[in-house]
Amino acid sequence: MREESRMAIKVTVWCTSLMMTLTTVTGWTPSNDLKEYCFPNSFNASCGPNDVILMGSARYGRMREGKCLSTALHIGCWADVLSHVDRKCSGRHECIIGIPDTTLQNLQPCPKDMFAYLEASFTCLPAGSGVSSHSGWSPSGHFKQQQSIACFRPRTSKIPKRYIITELQRLQ
């Protein structure tokens, strides 16, 4: 078994154990509670001093009629912006994204003169303990695919960081 595979298995087991412990001991469960954030409001995620934000989902565009849209004009155009919002927010104690957001606006396919909004979910996750990570290219030159997991380690500096676990995947 390759070293990368052994490390990925160890980390997966550790994270699964951490998630089961969090659920059992603290009652923590991931949130799938989607909320709409529209102009002139902001997406404002905030967790306690011992917790960090973990983004569950994020879409930007004109998904449906509701809180942010009163007419069904250009409904159904949106972009999955989780990777962008995840980089901005996950692993931090607090995160604010103003609506409209220039970066998100440029990522979505809707007409640019139409109001778009953010639909997102997050949860506060207690910080865990250390996990090592790796990413990049394997010695054989094959790309290691990155896969996010919800494991955090406290740092002595300000904010815990999310770890990326990698798996070796041959490009075909």
JSON list of C-alpha atoms in Angstrom, two decimals:
[
{"chain": "A", "resi": 1, "resn": "MET", "atom": "CA", "xyz": [0.00, 0.00, 0.00]},
{"chain": "A", "resi": 2, "resn": "ARG", "atom": "CA", "xyz": [1.36, 3.42, -0.91]},
{"chain": "A", "resi": 3, "resn": "GLU", "atom": "CA", "xyz": [2.27, 5.92, 1.79]},
{"chain": "A", "resi": 4, "resn": "GLU", "atom": "CA", "xyz": [-0.35, 8.36, 0.45]},
{"chain": "A", "resi": 5, "resn": "SER", "atom": "CA", "xyz": [-3.09, 5.74, 0.81]},
{"chain": "A", "resi": 6, "resn": "ARG", "atom": "CA", "xyz": [-2.00, 4.83, 4.34]},
{"chain": "A", "resi": 7, "resn": "MET", "atom": "CA", "xyz": [-2.02, 8.49, 5.35]},
{"chain": "A", "resi": 8, "resn": "ALA", "atom": "CA", "xyz": [-5.46, 9.07, 3.79]},
{"chain": "A", "resi": 9, "resn": "ILE", "atom": "CA", "xyz": [-6.86, 6.03, 5.64]},
{"chain": "A", "resi": 10, "resn": "LYS", "atom": "CA", "xyz": [-5.35, 7.16, 8.98]},
{"chain": "A", "resi": 11, "resn": "VAL", "atom": "CA", "xyz": [-6.77, 10.65, 8.58]},
{"chain": "A", "resi": 12, "resn": "THR", "atom": "CA", "xyz": [-10.18, 9.36, 7.47]},
{"chain": "A", "resi": 13, "resn": "VAL", "atom": "CA", "xyz": [-10.37, 7.08, 10.52]},
{"chain": "A", "resi": 14, "resn": "TRP", "atom": "CA", "xyz": [-9.26, 9.93, 12.78]},
{"chain": "A", "resi": 15, "resn": "CYS", "atom": "CA", "xyz": [-11.83, 12.33, 11.33]},
{"chain": "A", "resi": 16, "resn": "THR", "atom": "CA", "xyz": [-14.64, 9.78, 11.48]},
{"chain": "A", "resi": 17, "resn": "SER", "atom": "CA", "xyz": [-13.75, 9.15, 15.11]},
{"chain": "A", "resi": 18, "resn": "LEU", "atom": "CA", "xyz": [-13.70, 12.90, 15.80]},
{"chain": "A", "resi": 19, "resn": "MET", "atom": "CA", "xyz": [-17.09, 13.43, 14.15]},
{"chain": "A", "resi": 20, "resn": "MET", "atom": "CA", "xyz": [-18.64, 10.51, 16.08]},
{"chain": "A", "resi": 21, "resn": "THR", "atom": "CA", "xyz": [-17.18, 11.84, 19.33]},
{"chain": "A", "resi": 22, "resn": "LEU", "atom": "CA", "xyz": [-18.50, 15.33, 18.64]},
{"chain": "A", "resi": 23, "resn": "THR", "atom": "CA", "xyz": [-21.97, 13.97, 17.91]},
{"chain": "A", "resi": 24, "resn": "THR", "atom": "CA", "xyz": [-22.01, 11.74, 20.98]},
{"chain": "A", "resi": 25, "resn": "VAL", "atom": "CA", "xyz": [-20.41, 14.08, 23.51]},
{"chain": "A", "resi": 26, "resn": "THR", "atom": "CA", "xyz": [-21.61, 17.50, 22.41]},
{"chain": "A", "resi": 27, "resn": "GLY", "atom": "CA", "xyz": [-24.69, 16.74, 20.33]},
{"chain": "A", "resi": 28, "resn": "TRP", "atom": "CA", "xyz": [-23.03, 18.51, 17.37]},
{"chain": "A", "resi": 29, "resn": "THR", "atom": "CA", "xyz": [-24.47, 17.68, 13.96]},
{"chain": "A", "resi": 30, "resn": "PRO", "atom": "CA", "xyz": [-23.73, 19.27, 10.59]},
{"chain": "A", "resi": 31, "resn": "SER", "atom": "CA", "xyz": [-26.25, 21.89, 9.53]},
{"chain": "A", "resi": 32, "resn": "ASN", "atom": "CA", "xyz": [-27.98, 21.71, 6.18]},
{"chain": "A", "resi": 33, "resn": "ASP", "atom": "CA", "xyz": [-30.07, 24.79, 6.93]},
{"chain": "A", "resi": 34, "resn": "LEU", "atom": "CA", "xyz": [-29.90, 26.82, 3.70]},
{"chain": "A", "resi": 35, "resn": "LYS", "atom": "CA", "xyz": [-30.58, 30.53, 4.04]},
{"chain": "A", "resi": 36, "resn": "GLU", "atom": "CA", "xyz": [-30.85, 33.30, 1.46]},
{"chain": "A", "resi": 37, "resn": "TYR", "atom": "CA", "xyz": [-28.67, 36.40, 1.73]},
{"chain": "A", "resi": 38, "resn": "CYS", "atom": "CA", "xyz": [-29.60, 39.28, -0.57]},
{"chain": "A", "resi": 39, "resn": "PHE", "atom": "CA", "xyz": [-28.91, 42.98, -1.19]},
{"chain": "A", "resi": 40, "resn": "PRO", "atom": "CA", "xyz": [-28.48, 45.09, 0.91]},
{"chain": "A", "resi": 41, "resn": "ASN", "atom": "CA", "xyz": [-27.74, 42.47, 3.59]},
{"chain": "A", "resi": 42, "resn": "SER", "atom": "CA", "xyz": [-24.56, 40.46, 4.11]},
{"chain": "A", "resi": 43, "resn": "PHE", "atom": "CA", "xyz": [-23.77, 36.83, 4.73]},
{"chain": "A", "resi": 44, "resn": "ASN", "atom": "CA", "xyz": [-22.55, 36.91, 8.32]},
{"chain": "A", "resi": 45, "resn": "ALA", "atom": "CA", "xyz": [-21.27, 33.66, 9.83]},
{"chain": "A", "resi": 46, "resn": "SER", "atom": "CA", "xyz": [-20.05, 33.73, 13.40]},
{"chain": "A", "resi": 47, "resn": "CYS", "atom": "CA", "xyz": [-18.99, 31.01, 15.85]},
{"chain": "A", "resi": 48, "resn": "GLY", "atom": "CA", "xyz": [-17.82, 30.97, 19.46]},
{"chain": "A", "resi": 49, "resn": "PRO", "atom": "CA", "xyz": [-14.18, 31.43, 20.48]},
{"chain": "A", "resi": 50, "resn": "ASN", "atom": "CA", "xyz": [-13.52, 27.64, 20.57]},
{"chain": "A", "resi": 51, "resn": "ASP", "atom": "CA", "xyz": [-15.40, 26.89, 17.34]},
{"chain": "A", "resi": 52, "resn": "VAL", "atom": "CA", "xyz": [-14.73, 27.43, 13.66]},
{"chain": "A", "resi": 53, "resn": "ILE", "atom": "CA", "xyz": [-17.00, 27.86, 10.64]},
{"chain": "A", "resi": 54, "resn": "LEU", "atom": "CA", "xyz": [-17.47, 24.93, 8.29]},
{"chain": "A", "resi": 55, "resn": "MET", "atom": "CA", "xyz": [-19.30, 25.85, 5.08]},
{"chain": "A", "resi": 56, "resn": "GLY", "atom": "CA", "xyz": [-21.83, 23.25, 3.94]},
{"chain": "A", "resi": 57, "resn": "SER", "atom": "CA", "xyz": [-22.98, 24.75, 0.65]},
{"chain": "A", "resi": 58, "resn": "ALA", "atom": "CA", "xyz": [-22.94, 28.03, -1.26]},
{"chain": "A", "resi": 59, "resn": "ARG", "atom": "CA", "xyz": [-24.66, 29.04, -4.52]},
{"chain": "A", "resi": 60, "resn": "TYR", "atom": "CA", "xyz": [-24.83, 32.49, -6.06]},
{"chain": "A", "resi": 61, "resn": "GLY", "atom": "CA", "xyz": [-27.34, 33.57, -8.66]},
{"chain": "A", "resi": 62, "resn": "ARG", "atom": "CA", "xyz": [-31.12, 33.55, -9.11]},
{"chain": "A", "resi": 63, "resn": "MET", "atom": "CA", "xyz": [-32.19, 30.17, -7.75]},
{"chain": "A", "resi": 64, "resn": "ARG", "atom": "CA", "xyz": [-35.90, 30.65, -7.02]},
{"chain": "A", "resi": 65, "resn": "GLU", "atom": "CA", "xyz": [-38.67, 33.06, -6.12]},
{"chain": "A", "resi": 66, "resn": "GLY", "atom": "CA", "xyz": [-38.71, 33.75, -2.39]},
{"chain": "A", "resi": 67, "resn": "LYS", "atom": "CA", "xyz": [-37.16, 36.08, 0.15]},
{"chain": "A", "resi": 68, "resn": "CYS", "atom": "CA", "xyz": [-34.72, 37.64, -2.34]},
{"chain": "A", "resi": 69, "resn": "LEU", "atom": "CA", "xyz": [-36.70, 37.50, -5.60]},
{"chain": "A", "resi": 70, "resn": "SER", "atom": "CA", "xyz": [-40.32, 38.52, -6.00]},
{"chain": "A", "resi": 71, "resn": "THR", "atom": "CA", "xyz": [-40.59, 37.70, -9.72]},
{"chain": "A", "resi": 72, "resn": "ALA", "atom": "CA", "xyz": [-39.64, 34.55, -11.59]},
{"chain": "A", "resi": 73, "resn": "LEU", "atom": "CA", "xyz": [-37.59, 36.39, -14.23]},
{"chain": "A", "resi": 74, "resn": "HIS", "atom": "CA", "xyz": [-34.33, 34.58, -15.15]},
{"chain": "A", "resi": 75, "resn": "ILE", "atom": "CA", "xyz": [-34.83, 31.99, -12.39]},
{"chain": "A", "resi": 76, "resn": "GLY", "atom": "CA", "xyz": [-32.57, 28.95, -12.33]},
{"chain": "A", "resi": 77, "resn": "CYS", "atom": "CA", "xyz": [-29.26, 30.53, -13.29]},
{"chain": "A", "resi": 78, "resn": "TRP", "atom": "CA", "xyz": [-26.65, 30.11, -10.58]},
{"chain": "A", "resi": 79, "resn": "ALA", "atom": "CA", "xyz": [-23.11, 28.95, -9.86]},
{"chain": "A", "resi": 80, "resn": "ASP", "atom": "CA", "xyz": [-21.80, 26.67, -7.14]},
{"chain": "A", "resi": 81, "resn": "VAL", "atom": "CA", "xyz": [-19.46, 29.02, -5.26]},
{"chain": "A", "resi": 82, "resn": "LEU", "atom": "CA", "xyz": [-18.68, 26.75, -2.31]},
{"chain": "A", "resi": 83, "resn": "SER", "atom": "CA", "xyz": [-14.95, 26.59, -3.07]},
{"chain": "A", "resi": 84, "resn": "HIS", "atom": "CA", "xyz": [-14.69, 30.41, -3.04]},
{"chain": "A", "resi": 85, "resn": "VAL", "atom": "CA", "xyz": [-16.81, 30.89, 0.09]},
{"chain": "A", "resi": 86, "resn": "ASP", "atom": "CA", "xyz": [-15.08, 27.92, 1.76]},
{"chain": "A", "resi": 87, "resn": "ARG", "atom": "CA", "xyz": [-11.66, 29.56, 1.25]},
{"chain": "A", "resi": 88, "resn": "LYS", "atom": "CA", "xyz": [-13.01, 32.83, 2.66]},
{"chain": "A", "resi": 89, "resn": "CYS", "atom": "CA", "xyz": [-14.89, 31.44, 5.65]},
{"chain": "A", "resi": 90, "resn": "SER", "atom": "CA", "xyz": [-14.16, 27.84, 6.70]},
{"chain": "A", "resi": 91, "resn": "GLY", "atom": "CA", "xyz": [-11.72, 27.55, 9.57]},
{"chain": "A", "resi": 92, "resn": "ARG", "atom": "CA", "xyz": [-12.41, 31.08, 10.84]},
{"chain": "A", "resi": 93, "resn": "HIS", "atom": "CA", "xyz": [-14.38, 32.29, 13.84]},
{"chain": "A", "resi": 94, "resn": "GLU", "atom": "CA", "xyz": [-16.22, 34.94, 11.81]},
{"chain": "A", "resi": 95, "resn": "CYS", "atom": "CA", "xyz": [-16.85, 35.71, 8.14]},
{"chain": "A", "resi": 96, "resn": "ILE", "atom": "CA", "xyz": [-18.77, 38.49, 6.39]},
{"chain": "A", "resi": 97, "resn": "ILE", "atom": "CA", "xyz": [-19.53, 38.61, 2.67]},
{"chain": "A", "resi": 98, "resn": "GLY", "atom": "CA", "xyz": [-21.40, 41.65, 1.38]},
{"chain": "A", "resi": 99, "resn": "ILE", "atom": "CA", "xyz": [-24.13, 41.16, -1.21]},
{"chain": "A", "resi": 100, "resn": "PRO", "atom": "CA", "xyz": [-23.55, 41.85, -4.03]},
{"chain": "A", "resi": 101, "resn": "ASP", "atom": "CA", "xyz": [-20.00, 40.49, -3.99]},
{"chain": "A", "resi": 102, "resn": "THR", "atom": "CA", "xyz": [-17.91, 41.30, -7.08]},
{"chain": "A", "resi": 103, "resn": "THR", "atom": "CA", "xyz": [-16.12, 37.94, -7.21]},
{"chain": "A", "resi": 104, "resn": "LEU", "atom": "CA", "xyz": [-19.34, 35.96, -6.76]},
{"chain": "A", "resi": 105, "resn": "GLN", "atom": "CA", "xyz": [-21.13, 38.17, -9.28]},
{"chain": "A", "resi": 106, "resn": "ASN", "atom": "CA", "xyz": [-18.46, 37.38, -11.89]},
{"chain": "A", "resi": 107, "resn": "LEU", "atom": "CA", "xyz": [-18.75, 33.62, -11.25]},
{"chain": "A", "resi": 108, "resn": "GLN", "atom": "CA", "xyz": [-22.51, 33.34, -11.81]},
{"chain": "A", "resi": 109, "resn": "PRO", "atom": "CA", "xyz": [-24.07, 33.02, -15.30]},
{"chain": "A", "resi": 110, "resn": "CYS", "atom": "CA", "xyz": [-27.16, 35.23, -14.79]},
{"chain": "A", "resi": 111, "resn": "PRO", "atom": "CA", "xyz": [-27.57, 38.56, -16.61]},
{"chain": "A", "resi": 112, "resn": "LYS", "atom": "CA", "xyz": [-25.24, 40.95, -14.78]},
{"chain": "A", "resi": 113, "resn": "ASP", "atom": "CA", "xyz": [-27.88, 43.68, -14.58]},
{"chain": "A", "resi": 114, "resn": "MET", "atom": "CA", "xyz": [-30.22, 41.40, -12.57]},
{"chain": "A", "resi": 115, "resn": "PHE", "atom": "CA", "xyz": [-30.02, 41.08, -8.78]},
{"chain": "A", "resi": 116, "resn": "ALA", "atom": "CA", "xyz": [-28.40, 37.84, -7.66]},
{"chain": "A", "resi": 117, "resn": "TYR", "atom": "CA", "xyz": [-28.22, 36.48, -4.14]},
{"chain": "A", "resi": 118, "resn": "LEU", "atom": "CA", "xyz": [-26.24, 34.02, -2.03]},
{"chain": "A", "resi": 119, "resn": "GLU", "atom": "CA", "xyz": [-27.81, 30.83, -0.72]},
{"chain": "A", "resi": 120, "resn": "ALA", "atom": "CA", "xyz": [-25.56, 29.20, 1.86]},
{"chain": "A", "resi": 121, "resn": "SER", "atom": "CA", "xyz": [-25.35, 26.93, 4.86]},
{"chain": "A", "resi": 122, "resn": "PHE", "atom": "CA", "xyz": [-22.67, 26.61, 7.50]},
{"chain": "A", "resi": 123, "resn": "THR", "atom": "CA", "xyz": [-22.16, 25.12, 10.90]},
{"chain": "A", "resi": 124, "resn": "CYS", "atom": "CA", "xyz": [-19.88, 25.84, 13.83]},
{"chain": "A", "resi": 125, "resn": "LEU", "atom": "CA", "xyz": [-17.46, 23.01, 14.48]},
{"chain": "A", "resi": 126, "resn": "PRO", "atom": "CA", "xyz": [-15.39, 22.61, 17.66]},
{"chain": "A", "resi": 127, "resn": "ALA", "atom": "CA", "xyz": [-11.69, 22.74, 16.80]},
{"chain": "A", "resi": 128, "resn": "GLY", "atom": "CA", "xyz": [-10.06, 19.28, 16.82]},
{"chain": "A", "resi": 129, "resn": "SER", "atom": "CA", "xyz": [-6.46, 18.22, 17.23]},
{"chain": "A", "resi": 130, "resn": "GLY", "atom": "CA", "xyz": [-3.63, 17.87, 14.73]},
{"chain": "A", "resi": 131, "resn": "VAL", "atom": "CA", "xyz": [-3.72, 16.04, 11.42]},
{"chain": "A", "resi": 132, "resn": "SER", "atom": "CA", "xyz": [-0.97, 16.20, 8.83]},
{"chain": "A", "resi": 133, "resn": "SER", "atom": "CA", "xyz": [-1.77, 16.79, 5.20]},
{"chain": "A", "resi": 134, "resn": "HIS", "atom": "CA", "xyz": [-0.12, 16.70, 1.80]},
{"chain": "A", "resi": 135, "resn": "SER", "atom": "CA", "xyz": [-0.97, 17.69, -1.73]},
{"chain": "A", "resi": 136, "resn": "GLY", "atom": "CA", "xyz": [0.61, 18.23, -5.10]},
{"chain": "A", "resi": 137, "resn": "TRP", "atom": "CA", "xyz": [2.19, 15.84, -7.57]},
{"chain": "A", "resi": 138, "resn": "SER", "atom": "CA", "xyz": [3.20, 12.24, -6.97]},
{"chain": "A", "resi": 139, "resn": "PRO", "atom": "CA", "xyz": [6.74, 11.05, -7.81]},
{"chain": "A", "resi": 140, "resn": "SER", "atom": "CA", "xyz": [5.36, 9.39, -10.96]},
{"chain": "A", "resi": 141, "resn": "GLY", "atom": "CA", "xyz": [3.95, 12.72, -12.15]},
{"chain": "A", "resi": 142, "resn": "HIS", "atom": "CA", "xyz": [0.29, 11.91, -11.58]},
{"chain": "A", "resi": 143, "resn": "PHE", "atom": "CA", "xyz": [-1.89, 14.54, -9.98]},
{"chain": "A", "resi": 144, "resn": "LYS", "atom": "CA", "xyz": [-3.10, 13.95, -6.44]},
{"chain": "A", "resi": 145, "resn": "GLN", "atom": "CA", "xyz": [-6.77, 14.88, -6.27]},
{"chain": "A", "resi": 146, "resn": "GLN", "atom": "CA", "xyz": [-7.63, 17.10, -3.31]},
{"chain": "A", "resi": 147, "resn": "GLN", "atom": "CA", "xyz": [-10.56, 16.15, -1.14]},
{"chain": "A", "resi": 148, "resn": "SER", "atom": "CA", "xyz": [-11.80, 18.42, 1.67]},
{"chain": "A", "resi": 149, "resn": "ILE", "atom": "CA", "xyz": [-12.63, 17.02, 5.07]},
{"chain": "A", "resi": 150, "resn": "ALA", "atom": "CA", "xyz": [-14.04, 18.64, 8.17]},
{"chain": "A", "resi": 151, "resn": "CYS", "atom": "CA", "xyz": [-11.07, 18.26, 10.49]},
{"chain": "A", "resi": 152, "resn": "PHE", "atom": "CA", "xyz": [-9.39, 21.22, 12.06]},
{"chain": "A", "resi": 153, "resn": "ARG", "atom": "CA", "xyz": [-6.37, 21.70, 14.25]},
{"chain": "A", "resi": 154, "resn": "PRO", "atom": "CA", "xyz": [-5.94, 24.59, 16.66]},
{"chain": "A", "resi": 155, "resn": "ARG", "atom": "CA", "xyz": [-2.95, 26.78, 15.89]},
{"chain": "A", "resi": 156, "resn": "THR", "atom": "CA", "xyz": [-1.11, 29.04, 18.26]},
{"chain": "A", "resi": 157, "resn": "SER", "atom": "CA", "xyz": [-1.78, 31.89, 15.85]},
{"chain": "A", "resi": 158, "resn": "LYS", "atom": "CA", "xyz": [-5.23, 33.35, 15.25]},
{"chain": "A", "resi": 159, "resn": "ILE", "atom": "CA", "xyz": [-7.39, 30.89, 13.34]},
{"chain": "A", "resi": 160, "resn": "PRO", "atom": "CA", "xyz": [-7.50, 27.11, 12.82]},
{"chain": "A", "resi": 161, "resn": "LYS", "atom": "CA", "xyz": [-7.03, 26.02, 9.20]},
{"chain": "A", "resi": 162, "resn": "ARG", "atom": "CA", "xyz": [-8.95, 23.38, 7.25]},
{"chain": "A", "resi": 163, "resn": "TYR", "atom": "CA", "xyz": [-6.88, 20.44, 6.09]},
{"chain": "A", "resi": 164, "resn": "ILE", "atom": "CA", "xyz": [-6.94, 18.97, 2.64]},
{"chain": "A", "resi": 165, "resn": "ILE", "atom": "CA", "xyz": [-6.43, 15.22, 2.32]},
{"chain": "A", "resi": 166, "resn": "THR", "atom": "CA", "xyz": [-5.16, 13.94, -0.97]},
{"chain": "A", "resi": 167, "resn": "GLU", "atom": "CA", "xyz": [-5.67, 10.73, -2.86]},
{"chain": "A", "resi": 168, "resn": "LEU", "atom": "CA", "xyz": [-3.57, 9.51, -5.73]},
{"chain": "A", "resi": 169, "resn": "GLN", "atom": "CA", "xyz": [-5.65, 9.46, -8.89]},
{"chain": "A", "resi": 170, "resn": "ARG", "atom": "CA", "xyz": [-4.30, 8.58, -12.33]},
{"chain": "A", "resi": 171, "resn": "LEU", "atom": "CA", "xyz": [-5.29, 10.97, -15.07]},
{"chain": "A", "resi": 172, "resn": "GLN", "atom": "CA", "xyz": [-6.76, 9.11, -18.02]}
]
